[in-house]
CSV table of C-alpha atoms in Angstrom, one decimal:
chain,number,residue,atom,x,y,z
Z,1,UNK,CA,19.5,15.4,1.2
Z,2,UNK,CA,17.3,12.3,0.9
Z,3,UNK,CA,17.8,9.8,3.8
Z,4,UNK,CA,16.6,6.7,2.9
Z,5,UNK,CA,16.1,4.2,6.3
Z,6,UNK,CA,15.8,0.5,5.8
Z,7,UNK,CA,15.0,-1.7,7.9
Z,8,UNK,CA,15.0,-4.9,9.4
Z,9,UNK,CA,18.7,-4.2,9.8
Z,10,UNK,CA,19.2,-7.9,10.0
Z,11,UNK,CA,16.4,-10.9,8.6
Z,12,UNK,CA,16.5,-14.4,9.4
Z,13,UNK,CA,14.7,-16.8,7.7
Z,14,UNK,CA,15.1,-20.2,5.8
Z,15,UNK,CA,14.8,-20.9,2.0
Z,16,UNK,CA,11.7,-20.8,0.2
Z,17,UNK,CA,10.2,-18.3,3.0
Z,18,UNK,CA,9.1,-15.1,2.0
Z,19,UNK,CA,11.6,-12.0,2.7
Z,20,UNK,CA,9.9,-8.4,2.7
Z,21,UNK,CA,12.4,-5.5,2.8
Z,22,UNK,CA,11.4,-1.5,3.7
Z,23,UNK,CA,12.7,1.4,2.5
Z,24,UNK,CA,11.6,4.9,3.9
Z,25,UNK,CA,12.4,8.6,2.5
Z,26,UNK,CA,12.6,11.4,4.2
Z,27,UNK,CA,10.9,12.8,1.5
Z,28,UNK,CA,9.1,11.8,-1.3
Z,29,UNK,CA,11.4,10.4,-4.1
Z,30,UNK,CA,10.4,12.3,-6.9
Z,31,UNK,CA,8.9,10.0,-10.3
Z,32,UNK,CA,9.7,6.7,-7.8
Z,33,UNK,CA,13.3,6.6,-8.8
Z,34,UNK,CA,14.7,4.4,-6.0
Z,35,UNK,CA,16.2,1.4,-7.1
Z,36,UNK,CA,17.0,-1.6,-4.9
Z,37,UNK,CA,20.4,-3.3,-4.9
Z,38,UNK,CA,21.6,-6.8,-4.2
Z,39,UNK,CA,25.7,-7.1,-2.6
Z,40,UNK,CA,27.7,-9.9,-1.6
Z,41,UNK,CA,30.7,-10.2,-0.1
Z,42,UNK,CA,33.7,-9.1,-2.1
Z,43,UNK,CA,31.3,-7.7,-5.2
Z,44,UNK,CA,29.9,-5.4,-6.5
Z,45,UNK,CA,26.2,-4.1,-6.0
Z,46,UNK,CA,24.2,-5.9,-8.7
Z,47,UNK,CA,20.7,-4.0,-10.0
Z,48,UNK,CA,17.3,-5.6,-8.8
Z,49,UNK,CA,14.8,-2.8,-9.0
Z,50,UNK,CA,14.8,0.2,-10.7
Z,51,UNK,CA,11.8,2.8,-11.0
Z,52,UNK,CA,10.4,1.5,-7.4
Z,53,UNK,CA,8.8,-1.5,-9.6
Z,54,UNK,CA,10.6,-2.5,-12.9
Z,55,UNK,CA,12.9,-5.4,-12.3
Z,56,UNK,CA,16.2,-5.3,-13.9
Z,57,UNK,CA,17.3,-7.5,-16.8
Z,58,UNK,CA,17.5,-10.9,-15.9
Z,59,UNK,CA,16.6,-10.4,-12.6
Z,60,UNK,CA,14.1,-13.6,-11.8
Z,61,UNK,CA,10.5,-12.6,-10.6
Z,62,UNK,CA,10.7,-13.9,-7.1
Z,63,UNK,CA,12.3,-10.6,-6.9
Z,64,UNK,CA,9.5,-7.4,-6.7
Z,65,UNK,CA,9.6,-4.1,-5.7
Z,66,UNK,CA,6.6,-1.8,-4.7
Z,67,UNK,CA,5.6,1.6,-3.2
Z,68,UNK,CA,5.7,5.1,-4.0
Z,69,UNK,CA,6.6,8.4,-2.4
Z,70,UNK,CA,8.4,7.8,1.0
Z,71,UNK,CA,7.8,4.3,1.6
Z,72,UNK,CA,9.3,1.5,-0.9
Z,73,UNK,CA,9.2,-2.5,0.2
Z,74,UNK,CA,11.7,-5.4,-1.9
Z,75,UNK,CA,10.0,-8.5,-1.7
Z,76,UNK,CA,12.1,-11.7,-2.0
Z,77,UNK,CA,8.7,-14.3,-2.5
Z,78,UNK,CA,10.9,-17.8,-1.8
Z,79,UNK,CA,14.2,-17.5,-0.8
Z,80,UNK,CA,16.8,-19.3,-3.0
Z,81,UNK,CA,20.5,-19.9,-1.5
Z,82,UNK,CA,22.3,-17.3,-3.4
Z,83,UNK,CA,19.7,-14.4,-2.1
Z,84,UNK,CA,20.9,-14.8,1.0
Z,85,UNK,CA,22.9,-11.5,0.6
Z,86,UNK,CA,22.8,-7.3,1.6
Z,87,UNK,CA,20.6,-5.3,-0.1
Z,88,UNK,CA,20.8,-1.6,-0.5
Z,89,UNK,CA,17.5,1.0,-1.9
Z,90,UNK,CA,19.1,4.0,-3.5
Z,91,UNK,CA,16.9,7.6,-4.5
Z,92,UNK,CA,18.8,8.5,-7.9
Z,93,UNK,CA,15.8,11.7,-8.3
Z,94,UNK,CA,17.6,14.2,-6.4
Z,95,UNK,CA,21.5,14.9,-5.8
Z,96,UNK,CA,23.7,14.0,-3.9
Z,97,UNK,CA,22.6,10.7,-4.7
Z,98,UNK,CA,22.1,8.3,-1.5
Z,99,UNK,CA,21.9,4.7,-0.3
Z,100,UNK,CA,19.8,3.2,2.7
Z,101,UNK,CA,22.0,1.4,5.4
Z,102,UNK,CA,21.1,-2.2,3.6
Z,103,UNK,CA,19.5,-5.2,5.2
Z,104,UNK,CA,21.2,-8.3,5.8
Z,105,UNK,CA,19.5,-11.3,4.3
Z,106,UNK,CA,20.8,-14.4,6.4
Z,107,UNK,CA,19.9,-18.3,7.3
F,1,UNK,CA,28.7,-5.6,-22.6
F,2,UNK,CA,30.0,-2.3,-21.4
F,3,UNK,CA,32.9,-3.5,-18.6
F,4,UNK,CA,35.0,-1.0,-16.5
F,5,UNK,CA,38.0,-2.0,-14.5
F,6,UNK,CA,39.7,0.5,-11.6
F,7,UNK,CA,43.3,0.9,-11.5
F,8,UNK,CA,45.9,2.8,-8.9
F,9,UNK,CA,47.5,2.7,-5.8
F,10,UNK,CA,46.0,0.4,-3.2
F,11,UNK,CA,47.7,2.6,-0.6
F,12,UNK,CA,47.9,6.1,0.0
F,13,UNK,CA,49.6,8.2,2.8
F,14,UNK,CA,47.4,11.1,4.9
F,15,UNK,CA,47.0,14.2,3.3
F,16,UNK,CA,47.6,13.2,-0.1
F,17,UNK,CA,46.0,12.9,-3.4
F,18,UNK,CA,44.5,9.4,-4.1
F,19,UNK,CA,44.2,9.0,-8.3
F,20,UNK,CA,42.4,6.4,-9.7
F,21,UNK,CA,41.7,5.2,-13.0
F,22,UNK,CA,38.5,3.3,-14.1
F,23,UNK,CA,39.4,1.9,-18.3
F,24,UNK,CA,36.0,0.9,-19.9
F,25,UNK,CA,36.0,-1.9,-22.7
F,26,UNK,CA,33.4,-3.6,-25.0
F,27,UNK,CA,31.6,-0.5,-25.7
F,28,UNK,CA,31.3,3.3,-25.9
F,29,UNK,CA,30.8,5.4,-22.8
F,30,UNK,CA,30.7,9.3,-24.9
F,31,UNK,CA,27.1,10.3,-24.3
F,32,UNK,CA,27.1,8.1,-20.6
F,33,UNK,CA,27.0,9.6,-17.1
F,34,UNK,CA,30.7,8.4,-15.4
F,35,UNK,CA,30.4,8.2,-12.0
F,36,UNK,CA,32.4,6.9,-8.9
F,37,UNK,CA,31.3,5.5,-5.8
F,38,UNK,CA,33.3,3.8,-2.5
F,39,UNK,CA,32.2,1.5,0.5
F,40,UNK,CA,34.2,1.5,3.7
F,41,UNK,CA,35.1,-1.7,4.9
F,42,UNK,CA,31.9,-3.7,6.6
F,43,UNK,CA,30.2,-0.1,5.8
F,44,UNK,CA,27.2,0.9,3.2
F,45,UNK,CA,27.5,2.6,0.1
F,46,UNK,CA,28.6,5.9,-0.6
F,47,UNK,CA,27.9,8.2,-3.9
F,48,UNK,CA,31.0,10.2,-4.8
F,49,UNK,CA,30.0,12.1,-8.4
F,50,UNK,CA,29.4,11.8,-11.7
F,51,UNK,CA,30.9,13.3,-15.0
F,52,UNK,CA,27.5,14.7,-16.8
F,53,UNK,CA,27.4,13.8,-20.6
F,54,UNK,CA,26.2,18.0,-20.8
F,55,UNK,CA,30.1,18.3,-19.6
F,56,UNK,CA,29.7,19.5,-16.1
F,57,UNK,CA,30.2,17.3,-13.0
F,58,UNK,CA,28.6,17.0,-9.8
F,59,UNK,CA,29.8,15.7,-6.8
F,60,UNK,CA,28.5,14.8,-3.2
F,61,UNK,CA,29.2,17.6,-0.8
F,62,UNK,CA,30.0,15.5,2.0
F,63,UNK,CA,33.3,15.3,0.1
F,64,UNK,CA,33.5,19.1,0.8
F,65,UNK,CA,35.1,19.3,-2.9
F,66,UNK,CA,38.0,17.4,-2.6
F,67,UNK,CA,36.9,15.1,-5.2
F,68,UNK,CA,38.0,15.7,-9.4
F,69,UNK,CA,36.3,13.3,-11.9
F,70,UNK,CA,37.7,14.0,-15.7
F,71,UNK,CA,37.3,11.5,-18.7
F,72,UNK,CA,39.9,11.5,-21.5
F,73,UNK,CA,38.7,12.6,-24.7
F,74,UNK,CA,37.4,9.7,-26.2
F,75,UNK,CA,35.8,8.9,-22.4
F,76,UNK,CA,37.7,4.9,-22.9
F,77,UNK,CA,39.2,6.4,-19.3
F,78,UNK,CA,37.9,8.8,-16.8
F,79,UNK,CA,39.6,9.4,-13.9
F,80,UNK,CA,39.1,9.9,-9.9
F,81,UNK,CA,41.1,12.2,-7.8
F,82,UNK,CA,40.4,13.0,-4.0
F,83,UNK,CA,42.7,15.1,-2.3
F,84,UNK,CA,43.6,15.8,1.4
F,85,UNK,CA,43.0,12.0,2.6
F,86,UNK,CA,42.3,10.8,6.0
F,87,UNK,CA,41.8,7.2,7.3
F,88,UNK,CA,38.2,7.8,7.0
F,89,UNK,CA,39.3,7.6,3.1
F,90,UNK,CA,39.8,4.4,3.3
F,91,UNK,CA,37.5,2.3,0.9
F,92,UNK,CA,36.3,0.2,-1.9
F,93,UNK,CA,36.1,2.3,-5.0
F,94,UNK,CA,33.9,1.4,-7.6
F,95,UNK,CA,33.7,3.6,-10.9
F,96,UNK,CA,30.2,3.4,-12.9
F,97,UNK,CA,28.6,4.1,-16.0
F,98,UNK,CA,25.2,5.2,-16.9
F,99,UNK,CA,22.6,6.8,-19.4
F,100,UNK,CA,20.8,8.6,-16.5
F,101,UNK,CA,21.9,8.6,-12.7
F,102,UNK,CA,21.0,5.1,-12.4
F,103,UNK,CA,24.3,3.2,-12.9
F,104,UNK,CA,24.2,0.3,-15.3
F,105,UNK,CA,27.5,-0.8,-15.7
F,106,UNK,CA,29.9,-1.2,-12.2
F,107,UNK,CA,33.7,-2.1,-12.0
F,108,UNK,CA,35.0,-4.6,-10.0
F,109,UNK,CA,35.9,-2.3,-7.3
F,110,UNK,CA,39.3,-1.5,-5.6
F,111,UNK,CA,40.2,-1.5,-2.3
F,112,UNK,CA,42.4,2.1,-1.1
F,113,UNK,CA,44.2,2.0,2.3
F,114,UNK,CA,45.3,5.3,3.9
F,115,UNK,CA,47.6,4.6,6.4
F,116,UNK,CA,51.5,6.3,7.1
């Protein structure tokens, strides 16, 4: 099983600072398939980043995602008040299927 | 747009059967991947399996197989069963749809209590 660890657990900063987010595998995520995923209370995850890199559909480009292998970072490059959120990285290469704890994203 | 909405009891005694429907609507699902997924309360995300467009299905084996996903014919339902139930049971559901194992559609999510 992949174990994906993300950390900060928890990030404080202010709108229109930058946020950077990790995401390390236990082993390497084969073709870069970890996805990164944006949650707020009471819905459901909503598709950022697939691929490592690609950003989803209508997902605005303050949002980017980077790395490759074991180590994958979400970068959020000026907060906006809805992005203050949880967000999750996935591996969807190898089953079973798994999700990093999540980072909290608060003021 | 592809939409998917669960359906079932909202609680569930120990050591029973939770059954759970996901409906999909606005689109067809027959070649997709139809998965199901759950978040404890205050808790991360958790991948319970998916119902293969080859036929099979595959499933997380933390759920030491007490988890049955099963689409209808036409795949305009597909279904969740998890037997044996414990508190630790207790969950968001979400069912999914894909064209790979990266979901692209998610339902709205329903919230299962096990409790006597």
């Amino acid at each position: 099983e992949v174990v994906l660890t993300q950390s900060p657990g928890t990030l404080s900063l202010s709108p229109g600072e930058r946020a950077t987010l990790s995401c390390r595998a236990s082993q390497s995520v084969a073709k870069n398939y970890l996805a990164w995923f944006q949650q707020k209370p009471g819905q459901a995850p909503r598709l950022l980043i697939s691929g490592a890199s690609s950003r989803a559909t209508d997902i605005p480009d303050r949002f980017s995602g980077g790395g490759s292998g074991t180590d994958f970072t979400l970068s959020i490059s000026r907060l906006e008040p809805e992005d203050f959120a949880v967000y999750y990285c996935q591996q969807y290469a190898t089953s079973p299927l798994t999700f990093g704890g999540g980072t909290k994203v608060e003021i | 747009q592809v939409q998917l909405q669960e359906s079932g009891p909202a609680l569930v005694k120990p050591s029973e059967t939770l059954s759970l429907t996901c409906t999909v609507s606005g689109g067809s699902m027959t070649n997709a991947y139809l998965g199901w997924f759950r978040q404890p309360p205050g808790k991360g995300l958790e991948w319970i399996g998916y119902f293969e467009k080859s036929g099979t299905a595959i499933y997380n084996p933390s759920l030491k197989n007490r988890a049955i996903i099963s689409p209808d014919t036409s795949k305009s339902h597909f279904s969740l069963k998890m037997s044996s139930v414990t508190a630790a049971d207790t969950a968001v559901y979400y069912c999914t749809g894909g064209w790979g194992w990266l979901v692209d559609y998610w339902g709205q999510g329903t919230l299962v209590t096990v409790s006597s």
